[in-house]
Amino acid sequence: MELTDLQTFAAVARLGGITRAADELHTVQSNVTQRIKALEAEIGTALFERHSRGMTLTGAGRRLLPYAQRMAALSREAMLAARDDGEPKGPLAIGSMETTAAVRLPVLLAEFHRRFPAVRLTLKTATTTDLVTAVLDGTLDGAFVAGPIDHAELTSTLAFREELVLVTARRWANLAALRAGTSESGPTALVFRTGCTYRQRLEQIFTDFGWPSAARFELGTLDGMVGCVAADMGVTLLPRVVVERNALHASVSIHTLDPSYARAETIFIQRRSAHQYSALQSFAACLDQDDRVIAA
């Protein structure tokens, strides 16, 4: 099997289509199609089911994918290790939850860029579940996720301590009024997509409040989330610092929760077996040494 064919296959599987894979790989669609067909011919079975909405993996494709991801990750890691002469430089792919990226990371990333301008830093935002997967398969070098994460292949460093708060429209002065003033099914839960730890925590709170069947409405951005809360569309759960620094903070009410709901930690994870090349070591060192990082 050609490594390039496997890398192309993994990109199509992750992105769900030829066009998006070609864009990411900086090539033409016909080249992507040709490589997928060549790989399918070599294996002797179809790896994708083609339909109007894109491409989904067949059973054979699902079985092949983790091997293709590992080989692609090892190839990238080998190249970085060979080029690593002790000076931080080259690509560094970091992931983060959107809430962390919006409020906690700008100062840290700016400081890292100032100290190590030769490092080509990229930042991807996603849910904790997706970020953990990306670190494990080598797509990301490290990521800021909601802890705790207990995985034999990962190491973690405490980055931030957060207080989670329930955020509602301004008219709800306290939680007692909210619970008394909504229907038996409760208010709509405004959430990020499945895989978000804060969503899981909010769903547990709703269950404990007696609203297990409350409606869910998914949003993709932090500003959209706070804006919909301000418009009285529903309620959400976010770190206090995120809400207080949002431009619409005066248009919402922030409700303190019991510590069992409110305490949350953001950790920085890395793959235990990955080569600790200079750019990643330097980033981790900035995280450890910067006393602005761990905050209540």
mmCIF file of C-alpha atoms in Angstrom:
data_model
loop_
_atom_site.group_PDB
_atom_site.id
_atom_site.type_symbol
_atom_site.label_atom_id
_atom_site.label_comp_id
_atom_site.label_asym_id
_atom_site.label_seq_id
_atom_site.Cartn_x
_atom_site.Cartn_y
_atom_site.Cartn_z
ATOM 1 C CA MET A 1 0.000 0.000 0.000
ATOM 2 C CA GLU A 2 1.221 3.467 -0.843
ATOM 3 C CA LEU A 3 1.397 5.780 2.172
ATOM 4 C CA THR A 4 -0.054 8.649 0.120
ATOM 5 C CA ASP A 5 -3.068 6.490 -0.757
ATOM 6 C CA LEU A 6 -3.670 5.748 2.929
ATOM 7 C CA GLN A 7 -3.295 9.430 3.869
ATOM 8 C CA THR A 8 -5.794 10.348 1.159
ATOM 9 C CA PHE A 9 -8.205 7.647 2.325
ATOM 10 C CA ALA A 10 -7.995 8.891 5.926
ATOM 11 C CA ALA A 11 -8.693 12.480 4.830
ATOM 12 C CA VAL A 12 -11.765 11.481 2.809
ATOM 13 C CA ALA A 13 -13.055 9.383 5.713
ATOM 14 C CA ARG A 14 -12.618 12.237 8.186
ATOM 15 C CA LEU A 15 -14.067 14.958 5.946
ATOM 16 C CA GLY A 16 -16.808 12.892 4.306
ATOM 17 C CA GLY A 17 -16.139 13.795 0.697
ATOM 18 C CA ILE A 18 -13.696 14.138 -2.193
ATOM 19 C CA THR A 19 -13.956 17.920 -2.558
ATOM 20 C CA ARG A 20 -13.133 18.761 1.061
ATOM 21 C CA ALA A 21 -10.328 16.207 1.123
ATOM 22 C CA ALA A 22 -8.815 17.680 -2.042
ATOM 23 C CA ASP A 23 -8.924 21.162 -0.506
ATOM 24 C CA GLU A 24 -7.193 19.999 2.665
ATOM 25 C CA LEU A 25 -4.560 18.016 0.777
ATOM 26 C CA HIS A 26 -3.953 20.880 -1.677
ATOM 27 C CA THR A 27 -4.601 18.739 -4.734
ATOM 28 C CA VAL A 28 -7.277 18.271 -7.410
ATOM 29 C CA GLN A 29 -10.379 16.140 -6.953
ATOM 30 C CA SER A 30 -9.406 13.758 -9.751
ATOM 31 C CA ASN A 31 -6.184 12.897 -7.933
ATOM 32 C CA VAL A 32 -8.078 12.069 -4.743
ATOM 33 C CA THR A 33 -10.562 9.928 -6.664
ATOM 34 C CA GLN A 34 -7.755 8.088 -8.457
ATOM 35 C CA ARG A 35 -5.945 7.262 -5.212
ATOM 36 C CA ILE A 36 -9.114 5.964 -3.540
ATOM 37 C CA LYS A 37 -9.890 3.766 -6.551
ATOM 38 C CA ALA A 38 -6.313 2.458 -6.600
ATOM 39 C CA LEU A 39 -6.491 1.555 -2.903
ATOM 40 C CA GLU A 40 -9.870 -0.163 -3.340
ATOM 41 C CA ALA A 41 -8.489 -2.109 -6.301
ATOM 42 C CA GLU A 42 -5.443 -3.218 -4.319
ATOM 43 C CA ILE A 43 -7.522 -4.361 -1.350
ATOM 44 C CA GLY A 44 -10.205 -5.865 -3.566
ATOM 45 C CA THR A 45 -13.259 -4.282 -1.955
ATOM 46 C CA ALA A 46 -15.067 -0.959 -1.706
ATOM 47 C CA LEU A 47 -14.005 1.313 1.148
ATOM 48 C CA PHE A 48 -16.755 3.919 0.732
ATOM 49 C CA GLU A 49 -20.432 4.013 -0.047
ATOM 50 C CA ARG A 50 -21.156 6.888 -2.446
ATOM 51 C CA HIS A 51 -24.421 8.817 -2.084
ATOM 52 C CA SER A 52 -25.848 12.274 -2.692
ATOM 53 C CA ARG A 53 -24.762 13.576 0.728
ATOM 54 C CA GLY A 54 -21.150 12.501 0.336
ATOM 55 C CA MET A 55 -19.262 9.317 1.203
ATOM 56 C CA THR A 56 -19.490 7.023 4.206
ATOM 57 C CA LEU A 57 -17.232 4.132 5.156
ATOM 58 C CA THR A 58 -18.104 0.538 4.413
ATOM 59 C CA GLY A 59 -17.288 -2.163 6.926
ATOM 60 C CA ALA A 60 -13.918 -2.698 5.240
ATOM 61 C CA GLY A 61 -13.272 1.036 5.344
ATOM 62 C CA ARG A 62 -14.021 1.214 9.058
ATOM 63 C CA ARG A 63 -11.604 -1.633 9.722
ATOM 64 C CA LEU A 64 -8.859 -0.036 7.625
ATOM 65 C CA LEU A 65 -9.231 3.495 9.000
ATOM 66 C CA PRO A 66 -7.377 3.154 12.363
ATOM 67 C CA TYR A 67 -4.384 1.590 10.583
ATOM 68 C CA ALA A 68 -4.347 4.353 7.974
ATOM 69 C CA GLN A 69 -4.525 6.990 10.713
ATOM 70 C CA ARG A 70 -1.660 5.428 12.665
ATOM 71 C CA MET A 71 0.527 5.146 9.584
ATOM 72 C CA ALA A 72 -0.156 8.756 8.613
ATOM 73 C CA ALA A 73 0.623 9.898 12.155
ATOM 74 C CA LEU A 74 3.855 7.882 12.267
ATOM 75 C CA SER A 75 4.911 9.319 8.915
ATOM 76 C CA ARG A 76 4.379 12.887 10.131
ATOM 77 C CA GLU A 77 6.092 12.153 13.438
ATOM 78 C CA ALA A 78 9.079 10.557 11.694
ATOM 79 C CA MET A 79 9.537 13.585 9.465
ATOM 80 C CA LEU A 80 9.360 15.987 12.407
ATOM 81 C CA ALA A 81 11.757 13.876 14.466
ATOM 82 C CA ALA A 82 14.291 13.734 11.622
ATOM 83 C CA ARG A 83 14.154 17.506 11.155
ATOM 84 C CA ASP A 84 14.312 18.290 14.869
ATOM 85 C CA ASP A 85 17.723 19.737 15.689
ATOM 86 C CA GLY A 86 16.712 21.164 19.062
ATOM 87 C CA GLU A 87 15.496 24.534 17.768
ATOM 88 C CA PRO A 88 11.690 24.977 17.988
ATOM 89 C CA LYS A 89 10.436 25.312 14.410
ATOM 90 C CA GLY A 90 8.098 23.750 11.897
ATOM 91 C CA PRO A 91 4.417 22.784 12.263
ATOM 92 C CA LEU A 92 2.629 22.442 15.585
ATOM 93 C CA ALA A 93 -1.055 21.471 15.595
ATOM 94 C CA ILE A 94 -2.940 22.272 18.798
ATOM 95 C CA GLY A 95 -6.623 21.681 19.533
ATOM 96 C CA SER A 96 -8.973 23.327 22.000
ATOM 97 C CA MET A 97 -12.562 23.535 23.125
ATOM 98 C CA GLU A 98 -14.085 26.720 21.706
ATOM 99 C CA THR A 99 -14.718 28.223 25.138
ATOM 100 C CA THR A 100 -11.066 27.789 26.087
ATOM 101 C CA ALA A 101 -9.830 29.156 22.761
ATOM 102 C CA ALA A 102 -12.030 32.229 23.059
ATOM 103 C CA VAL A 103 -10.948 33.370 26.518
ATOM 104 C CA ARG A 104 -7.998 31.455 27.946
ATOM 105 C CA LEU A 105 -5.626 30.941 25.023
ATOM 106 C CA PRO A 106 -5.071 34.289 23.224
ATOM 107 C CA VAL A 107 -2.422 35.562 25.670
ATOM 108 C CA LEU A 108 -0.674 32.182 25.833
ATOM 109 C CA LEU A 109 -0.620 31.741 22.049
ATOM 110 C CA ALA A 110 0.598 35.297 21.478
ATOM 111 C CA GLU A 111 3.423 34.812 23.966
ATOM 112 C CA PHE A 112 4.419 31.494 22.391
ATOM 113 C CA HIS A 113 4.432 33.038 18.908
ATOM 114 C CA ARG A 114 6.579 35.922 20.132
ATOM 115 C CA ARG A 115 9.136 33.581 21.706
ATOM 116 C CA PHE A 116 9.177 30.976 18.919
ATOM 117 C CA PRO A 117 8.330 32.691 15.617
ATOM 118 C CA ALA A 118 9.744 29.806 13.554
ATOM 119 C CA VAL A 119 6.983 27.477 14.793
ATOM 120 C CA ARG A 120 3.969 27.344 12.429
ATOM 121 C CA LEU A 121 1.231 27.038 15.032
ATOM 122 C CA THR A 122 -2.298 26.050 14.012
ATOM 123 C CA LEU A 123 -5.334 25.850 16.314
ATOM 124 C CA LYS A 124 -8.404 23.656 15.762
ATOM 125 C CA THR A 125 -11.546 23.961 17.910
ATOM 126 C CA ALA A 126 -13.771 20.951 18.531
ATOM 127 C CA THR A 127 -15.491 18.984 21.283
ATOM 128 C CA THR A 128 -13.499 17.109 23.902
ATOM 129 C CA THR A 129 -14.410 13.767 22.324
ATOM 130 C CA ASP A 130 -13.192 14.823 18.872
ATOM 131 C CA LEU A 131 -10.028 16.408 20.275
ATOM 132 C CA VAL A 132 -9.073 13.282 22.210
ATOM 133 C CA THR A 133 -9.521 11.221 19.042
ATOM 134 C CA ALA A 134 -7.392 13.657 17.037
ATOM 135 C CA VAL A 135 -4.548 13.527 19.568
ATOM 136 C CA LEU A 136 -4.666 9.721 19.671
ATOM 137 C CA ASP A 137 -4.553 9.370 15.883
ATOM 138 C CA GLY A 138 -1.782 11.975 15.551
ATOM 139 C CA THR A 139 -3.820 14.611 13.716
ATOM 140 C CA LEU A 140 -3.123 16.976 16.622
ATOM 141 C CA ASP A 141 0.070 17.230 18.672
ATOM 142 C CA GLY A 142 -1.829 18.252 21.805
ATOM 143 C CA ALA A 143 -5.180 19.634 22.896
ATOM 144 C CA PHE A 144 -6.980 21.496 25.673
ATOM 145 C CA VAL A 145 -9.924 19.329 26.767
ATOM 146 C CA ALA A 146 -12.276 18.959 29.701
ATOM 147 C CA GLY A 147 -10.811 16.680 32.343
ATOM 148 C CA PRO A 148 -10.370 14.216 33.721
ATOM 149 C CA ILE A 149 -9.204 11.971 30.877
ATOM 150 C CA ASP A 150 -8.016 8.504 31.854
ATOM 151 C CA HIS A 151 -6.333 6.872 28.873
ATOM 152 C CA ALA A 152 -3.189 4.729 28.867
ATOM 153 C CA GLU A 153 -1.871 6.391 25.686
ATOM 154 C CA LEU A 154 -2.278 9.986 26.900
ATOM 155 C CA THR A 155 -0.499 12.244 29.371
ATOM 156 C CA SER A 156 -2.187 15.320 30.818
ATOM 157 C CA THR A 157 -1.247 18.610 32.482
ATOM 158 C CA LEU A 158 -3.653 20.805 34.415
ATOM 159 C CA ALA A 159 -4.164 24.026 32.466
ATOM 160 C CA PHE A 160 -7.193 25.859 33.890
ATOM 161 C CA ARG A 161 -9.683 25.518 36.705
ATOM 162 C CA GLU A 162 -13.129 26.726 35.725
ATOM 163 C CA GLU A 163 -16.365 27.545 37.523
ATOM 164 C CA LEU A 164 -19.331 26.482 35.424
ATOM 165 C CA VAL A 165 -22.511 28.567 35.693
ATOM 166 C CA LEU A 166 -26.045 28.257 34.368
ATOM 167 C CA VAL A 167 -26.787 31.107 31.959
ATOM 168 C CA THR A 168 -30.358 32.268 31.367
ATOM 169 C CA ALA A 169 -32.251 35.220 29.971
ATOM 170 C CA ARG A 170 -32.145 38.369 32.051
ATOM 171 C CA ARG A 171 -35.740 37.952 33.286
ATOM 172 C CA TRP A 172 -34.850 34.909 35.410
ATOM 173 C CA ALA A 173 -33.478 36.480 38.580
ATOM 174 C CA ASN A 174 -32.681 33.161 40.283
ATOM 175 C CA LEU A 175 -32.896 29.412 39.783
ATOM 176 C CA ALA A 176 -36.022 29.098 41.933
ATOM 177 C CA ALA A 177 -37.859 31.474 39.618
ATOM 178 C CA LEU A 178 -36.631 29.543 36.576
ATOM 179 C CA ARG A 179 -37.786 26.217 37.969
ATOM 180 C CA ALA A 180 -41.154 27.648 38.960
ATOM 181 C CA GLY A 181 -41.711 29.582 35.753
ATOM 182 C CA THR A 182 -41.086 26.892 33.140
ATOM 183 C CA SER A 183 -43.131 23.934 31.986
ATOM 184 C CA GLU A 184 -42.761 20.451 33.430
ATOM 185 C CA SER A 185 -40.337 19.516 30.656
ATOM 186 C CA GLY A 186 -38.142 22.483 31.550
ATOM 187 C CA PRO A 187 -36.505 25.141 29.356
ATOM 188 C CA THR A 188 -34.689 24.373 26.118
ATOM 189 C CA ALA A 189 -31.079 23.323 26.637
ATOM 190 C CA LEU A 190 -28.764 25.259 24.333
ATOM 191 C CA VAL A 191 -25.776 23.016 23.693
ATOM 192 C CA PHE A 192 -22.779 22.379 21.487
ATOM 193 C CA ARG A 193 -22.795 19.154 19.462
ATOM 194 C CA THR A 194 -22.538 15.674 20.972
ATOM 195 C CA GLY A 195 -19.098 15.080 22.464
ATOM 196 C CA CYS A 196 -19.037 18.367 24.368
ATOM 197 C CA THR A 197 -18.377 17.771 28.073
ATOM 198 C CA TYR A 198 -20.314 20.895 29.095
ATOM 199 C CA ARG A 199 -23.323 19.521 27.215
ATOM 200 C CA GLN A 200 -23.080 16.269 29.161
ATOM 201 C CA ARG A 201 -22.840 18.203 32.428
ATOM 202 C CA LEU A 202 -25.893 20.347 31.542
ATOM 203 C CA GLU A 203 -27.926 17.269 30.628
ATOM 204 C CA GLN A 204 -27.083 15.778 34.028
ATOM 205 C CA ILE A 205 -28.168 19.000 35.740
ATOM 206 C CA PHE A 206 -31.444 18.974 33.806
ATOM 207 C CA THR A 207 -32.044 15.364 34.851
ATOM 208 C CA ASP A 208 -31.379 16.222 38.495
ATOM 209 C CA PHE A 209 -33.717 19.227 38.223
ATOM 210 C CA GLY A 210 -36.471 16.940 36.907
ATOM 211 C CA TRP A 211 -36.191 17.917 33.223
ATOM 212 C CA PRO A 212 -34.774 14.793 31.533
ATOM 213 C CA SER A 213 -36.971 15.273 28.447
ATOM 214 C CA ALA A 214 -36.160 18.961 27.884
ATOM 215 C CA ALA A 215 -35.640 19.971 24.264
ATOM 216 C CA ARG A 216 -32.071 20.360 22.974
ATOM 217 C CA PHE A 217 -30.976 22.960 20.459
ATOM 218 C CA GLU A 218 -27.445 22.676 19.047
ATOM 219 C CA LEU A 219 -25.347 25.730 18.204
ATOM 220 C CA GLY A 220 -21.908 25.922 16.673
ATOM 221 C CA THR A 221 -20.423 29.115 18.093
ATOM 222 C CA LEU A 222 -19.955 30.673 21.497
ATOM 223 C CA ASP A 223 -21.349 34.061 20.430
ATOM 224 C CA GLY A 224 -24.397 32.335 18.944
ATOM 225 C CA MET A 225 -24.909 30.468 22.196
ATOM 226 C CA VAL A 226 -24.850 33.568 24.413
ATOM 227 C CA GLY A 227 -26.946 35.523 21.900
ATOM 228 C CA CYS A 228 -29.681 32.880 21.909
ATOM 229 C CA VAL A 229 -29.695 32.832 25.711
ATOM 230 C CA ALA A 230 -30.045 36.632 25.752
ATOM 231 C CA ALA A 231 -33.001 36.302 23.360
ATOM 232 C CA ASP A 232 -34.674 33.936 25.888
ATOM 233 C CA MET A 233 -34.491 30.908 23.598
ATOM 234 C CA GLY A 234 -33.187 28.659 26.362
ATOM 235 C CA VAL A 235 -30.440 28.160 28.935
ATOM 236 C CA THR A 236 -26.882 26.893 28.739
ATOM 237 C CA LEU A 237 -23.890 25.922 30.873
ATOM 238 C CA LEU A 238 -20.576 27.737 30.376
ATOM 239 C CA PRO A 239 -17.474 28.770 32.349
ATOM 240 C CA ARG A 240 -18.167 31.945 34.308
ATOM 241 C CA VAL A 241 -15.147 33.742 32.818
ATOM 242 C CA VAL A 242 -16.388 33.036 29.290
ATOM 243 C CA VAL A 243 -19.776 34.613 29.971
ATOM 244 C CA GLU A 244 -18.430 37.604 31.893
ATOM 245 C CA ARG A 245 -16.064 38.493 29.050
ATOM 246 C CA ASN A 246 -18.709 38.144 26.344
ATOM 247 C CA ALA A 247 -20.080 41.343 24.818
ATOM 248 C CA LEU A 248 -23.638 40.291 25.734
ATOM 249 C CA HIS A 249 -22.939 39.506 29.393
ATOM 250 C CA ALA A 250 -25.168 42.375 30.565
ATOM 251 C CA SER A 251 -28.117 40.843 28.678
ATOM 252 C CA VAL A 252 -28.089 37.502 30.528
ATOM 253 C CA SER A 253 -28.326 36.243 34.086
ATOM 254 C CA ILE A 254 -25.543 34.136 35.585
ATOM 255 C CA HIS A 255 -26.532 31.561 38.219
ATOM 256 C CA THR A 256 -24.068 30.018 40.667
ATOM 257 C CA LEU A 257 -24.345 26.239 40.979
ATOM 258 C CA ASP A 258 -23.503 23.720 43.654
ATOM 259 C CA PRO A 259 -19.769 22.835 43.534
ATOM 260 C CA SER A 260 -20.617 19.288 42.428
ATOM 261 C CA TYR A 261 -21.928 20.807 39.191
ATOM 262 C CA ALA A 262 -19.696 23.857 38.973
ATOM 263 C CA ARG A 263 -16.156 22.539 39.349
ATOM 264 C CA ALA A 264 -14.377 21.774 36.091
ATOM 265 C CA GLU A 265 -10.799 21.421 34.960
ATOM 266 C CA THR A 266 -9.287 21.984 31.536
ATOM 267 C CA ILE A 267 -6.248 19.825 30.863
ATOM 268 C CA PHE A 268 -3.650 19.749 28.094
ATOM 269 C CA ILE A 269 -3.234 16.255 26.664
ATOM 270 C CA GLN A 270 -0.457 14.728 24.563
ATOM 271 C CA ARG A 271 0.150 11.266 23.155
ATOM 272 C CA ARG A 272 2.430 9.373 25.537
ATOM 273 C CA SER A 273 4.327 7.551 22.778
ATOM 274 C CA ALA A 274 4.815 10.565 20.495
ATOM 275 C CA HIS A 275 8.272 11.973 19.851
ATOM 276 C CA GLN A 276 8.704 15.036 22.080
ATOM 277 C CA TYR A 277 10.115 17.312 19.417
ATOM 278 C CA SER A 278 11.264 20.815 20.261
ATOM 279 C CA ALA A 279 8.190 22.797 19.209
ATOM 280 C CA LEU A 280 5.860 20.671 21.351
ATOM 281 C CA GLN A 281 8.281 20.660 24.296
ATOM 282 C CA SER A 282 8.500 24.457 24.128
ATOM 283 C CA PHE A 283 4.715 24.802 24.075
ATOM 284 C CA ALA A 284 4.327 22.489 27.067
ATOM 285 C CA ALA A 285 7.048 24.433 28.888
ATOM 286 C CA CYS A 286 5.176 27.703 28.327
ATOM 287 C CA LEU A 287 2.091 26.077 29.800
ATOM 288 C CA ASP A 288 3.967 24.875 32.878
ATOM 289 C CA GLN A 289 5.870 28.103 33.519
ATOM 290 C CA ASP A 290 3.193 30.716 32.860
ATOM 291 C CA ASP A 291 1.519 31.539 36.183
ATOM 292 C CA ARG A 292 -1.316 33.182 34.238
ATOM 293 C CA VAL A 293 -2.457 29.818 32.957
ATOM 294 C CA ILE A 294 -3.972 28.121 35.999
ATOM 295 C CA ALA A 295 -6.800 30.366 37.121
ATOM 296 C CA ALA A 296 -9.853 29.955 39.292
#
